[in-house]
Structures are given as structure tokens and as C-alpha cells.
PDB file of C-alpha atoms in Angstrom:
ATOM      1  CA  ALA A   1      20.530 -22.308  16.853  1.00 74.00           C
ATOM      2  CA  ALA A   2      18.726 -24.124  19.675  1.00 86.00           C
ATOM      3  CA  VAL A   3      15.818 -25.270  17.477  1.00 87.00           C
ATOM      4  CA  ASN A   4      18.256 -26.615  14.876  1.00 89.00           C
ATOM      5  CA  ALA A   5      20.328 -28.404  17.529  1.00 91.00           C
ATOM      6  CA  ALA A   6      17.109 -29.960  18.848  1.00 91.00           C
ATOM      7  CA  SER A   7      15.960 -30.980  15.330  1.00 91.00           C
ATOM      8  CA  LEU A   8      12.594 -29.306  15.946  1.00 86.00           C
ATOM      9  CA  CYS A   9       9.900 -31.260  14.074  1.00 90.00           C
ATOM     10  CA  GLY A  10      12.683 -33.326  12.522  1.00 93.00           C
ATOM     11  CA  PHE A  11      14.342 -30.405  10.715  1.00 91.00           C
ATOM     12  CA  THR A  12      17.628 -28.580  11.217  1.00 93.00           C
ATOM     13  CA  ASP A  13      17.264 -25.706   8.735  1.00 94.00           C
ATOM     14  CA  TRP A  14      15.112 -23.282  10.775  1.00 94.00           C
ATOM     15  CA  ARG A  15      15.823 -19.536  10.605  1.00 94.00           C
ATOM     16  CA  LEU A  16      14.305 -16.198  11.545  1.00 93.00           C
ATOM     17  CA  PRO A  17      12.245 -14.643   8.735  1.00 95.00           C
ATOM     18  CA  SER A  18      13.114 -11.249   7.285  1.00 97.00           C
ATOM     19  CA  ILE A  19      10.768  -8.405   8.205  1.00 96.00           C
ATOM     20  CA  ASN A  20       9.131  -8.686   4.761  1.00 94.00           C
ATOM     21  CA  GLU A  21       8.550 -12.430   5.223  1.00 94.00           C
ATOM     22  CA  LEU A  22       7.187 -11.824   8.710  1.00 90.00           C
ATOM     23  CA  ARG A  23       4.736  -9.223   7.389  1.00 88.00           C
ATOM     24  CA  THR A  24       3.197 -11.916   5.181  1.00 86.00           C
ATOM     25  CA  THR A  25       2.062 -13.761   8.328  1.00 79.00           C
ATOM     26  CA  TYR A  26      -0.194 -10.865   9.293  1.00 76.00           C
ATOM     27  CA  ASP A  27      -3.514 -10.156   7.596  1.00 67.00           C
ATOM     28  CA  ARG A  28      -4.844  -6.625   8.203  1.00 67.00           C
ATOM     29  CA  THR A  29      -8.423  -7.840   7.695  1.00 68.00           C
ATOM     30  CA  TRP A  30      -8.303  -9.828  10.960  1.00 62.00           C
ATOM     31  CA  THR A  31     -10.413  -8.469  13.762  1.00 61.00           C
ATOM     32  CA  THR A  32      -8.649 -10.991  16.003  1.00 61.00           C
ATOM     33  CA  PRO A  33      -5.740 -13.271  15.077  1.00 58.00           C
ATOM     34  CA  PRO A  34      -6.735 -16.810  14.081  1.00 58.00           C
ATOM     35  CA  VAL A  35      -6.579 -19.507  16.744  1.00 58.00           C
ATOM     36  CA  ASP A  36      -3.944 -21.451  14.790  1.00 58.00           C
ATOM     37  CA  PHE A  37      -1.425 -18.680  15.639  1.00 59.00           C
ATOM     38  CA  PRO A  38      -1.114 -19.336  19.385  1.00 58.00           C
ATOM     39  CA  GLY A  39       0.347 -16.385  21.242  1.00 55.00           C
ATOM     40  CA  PHE A  40       0.180 -14.120  18.202  1.00 56.00           C
ATOM     41  CA  SER A  41      -2.066 -11.589  19.890  1.00 55.00           C
ATOM     42  CA  SER A  42       0.271 -10.962  22.797  1.00 64.00           C
ATOM     43  CA  TYR A  43       3.783 -10.742  21.356  1.00 72.00           C
ATOM     44  CA  ALA A  44       5.994  -8.832  18.977  1.00 85.00           C
ATOM     45  CA  PHE A  45       8.068 -11.209  16.845  1.00 89.00           C
ATOM     46  CA  TRP A  46      11.705 -10.593  15.939  1.00 93.00           C
ATOM     47  CA  SER A  47      12.866 -10.648  12.340  1.00 95.00           C
ATOM     48  CA  SER A  48      16.342 -11.326  10.974  1.00 96.00           C
ATOM     49  CA  THR A  49      16.449  -7.850   9.384  1.00 97.00           C
ATOM     50  CA  SER A  50      18.947  -5.477  10.964  1.00 97.00           C
ATOM     51  CA  ARG A  51      18.487  -1.725  10.769  1.00 97.00           C
ATOM     52  CA  PRO A  52      20.884  -0.363   8.143  1.00 96.00           C
ATOM     53  CA  ASP A  53      21.620   2.734  10.233  1.00 97.00           C
ATOM     54  CA  ALA A  54      21.943   0.791  13.508  1.00 96.00           C
ATOM     55  CA  PRO A  55      23.340  -2.729  12.996  1.00 94.00           C
ATOM     56  CA  THR A  56      22.876  -3.544  16.693  1.00 97.00           C
ATOM     57  CA  ALA A  57      19.078  -3.224  16.234  1.00 98.00           C
ATOM     58  CA  ALA A  58      16.612  -5.482  14.396  1.00 97.00           C
ATOM     59  CA  TYR A  59      13.035  -5.042  13.180  1.00 96.00           C
ATOM     60  CA  TYR A  60      10.015  -6.747  14.750  1.00 94.00           C
ATOM     61  CA  LEU A  61       6.304  -7.147  13.904  1.00 90.00           C
ATOM     62  CA  THR A  62       3.649  -6.421  16.530  1.00 85.00           C
ATOM     63  CA  SER A  63       0.330  -8.198  16.965  1.00 74.00           C
ATOM     64  CA  GLY A  64      -1.331  -5.145  15.389  1.00 76.00           C
ATOM     65  CA  GLY A  65       0.747  -5.463  12.223  1.00 81.00           C
ATOM     66  CA  SER A  66       3.077  -2.567  12.982  1.00 86.00           C
ATOM     67  CA  THR A  67       6.833  -2.774  12.691  1.00 91.00           C
ATOM     68  CA  GLY A  68       9.459  -1.285  14.930  1.00 94.00           C
ATOM     69  CA  SER A  69      13.029  -1.900  15.949  1.00 96.00           C
ATOM     70  CA  GLN A  70      14.929  -2.529  19.149  1.00 95.00           C
ATOM     71  CA  VAL A  71      18.445  -3.484  20.130  1.00 97.00           C
ATOM     72  CA  LYS A  72      19.148  -7.150  19.515  1.00 95.00           C
ATOM     73  CA  THR A  73      20.121  -7.808  23.129  1.00 95.00           C
ATOM     74  CA  LEU A  74      16.470  -7.586  24.282  1.00 91.00           C
ATOM     75  CA  SER A  75      14.550 -10.832  24.602  1.00 86.00           C
ATOM     76  CA  GLY A  76      11.443 -11.410  22.527  1.00 84.00           C
ATOM     77  CA  ALA A  77       9.300 -13.934  20.703  1.00 85.00           C
ATOM     78  CA  VAL A  78      10.253 -15.591  17.412  1.00 87.00           C
ATOM     79  CA  ARG A  79       8.467 -17.453  14.619  1.00 85.00           C
ATOM     80  CA  CYS A  80      10.936 -19.721  12.905  1.00 88.00           C
ATOM     81  CA  VAL A  81      10.606 -20.523   9.201  1.00 89.00           C
ATOM     82  CA  ARG A  82      12.272 -22.960   6.846  1.00 89.00           C
TER      83      ARG A  82
END
């Protein structure tokens, strides 16, 4: 909501990607993440995908390409998409 209110890069239609969309940002052939993904090596990124068996939890993608889930009240990094 904050990035849309701020018109980040002139746009107001930003959203969190689903876990499947987020997986497409990770290439398992990388030995290190590319430099054009600043911060990618040190964070897990939230997705918009809730766990079906635990709606208060959402999936995330780690810098190693693994997925997991945590309760949505925890803070974490995001990669917005449009």
C-alpha cells in the first residue's frame, strides 16, 4: 500500500508476487546472485501466497532458492511487481 500511495517509479499498481512468480526471479544456476538484484543474497522475500492450511501464514523465497512459510505478522523483505 505504501509504494502505491507514494507512486513508486510513477506507478500505483504494485503488488506482492505469488510464490510461483517469485520463484521465477531465482535461477538455480547462479553461484552468486547477480549484482542487479541488490540485497538478494541476504534476505528472504515474502510472497502474496497464503498457506491453505494456515491462512495466517504466507510463503517466502530464500536467497538459496528454497521456500518456507511464516506467520504474516513477522517483518521481512519484499520485491514488488506490476
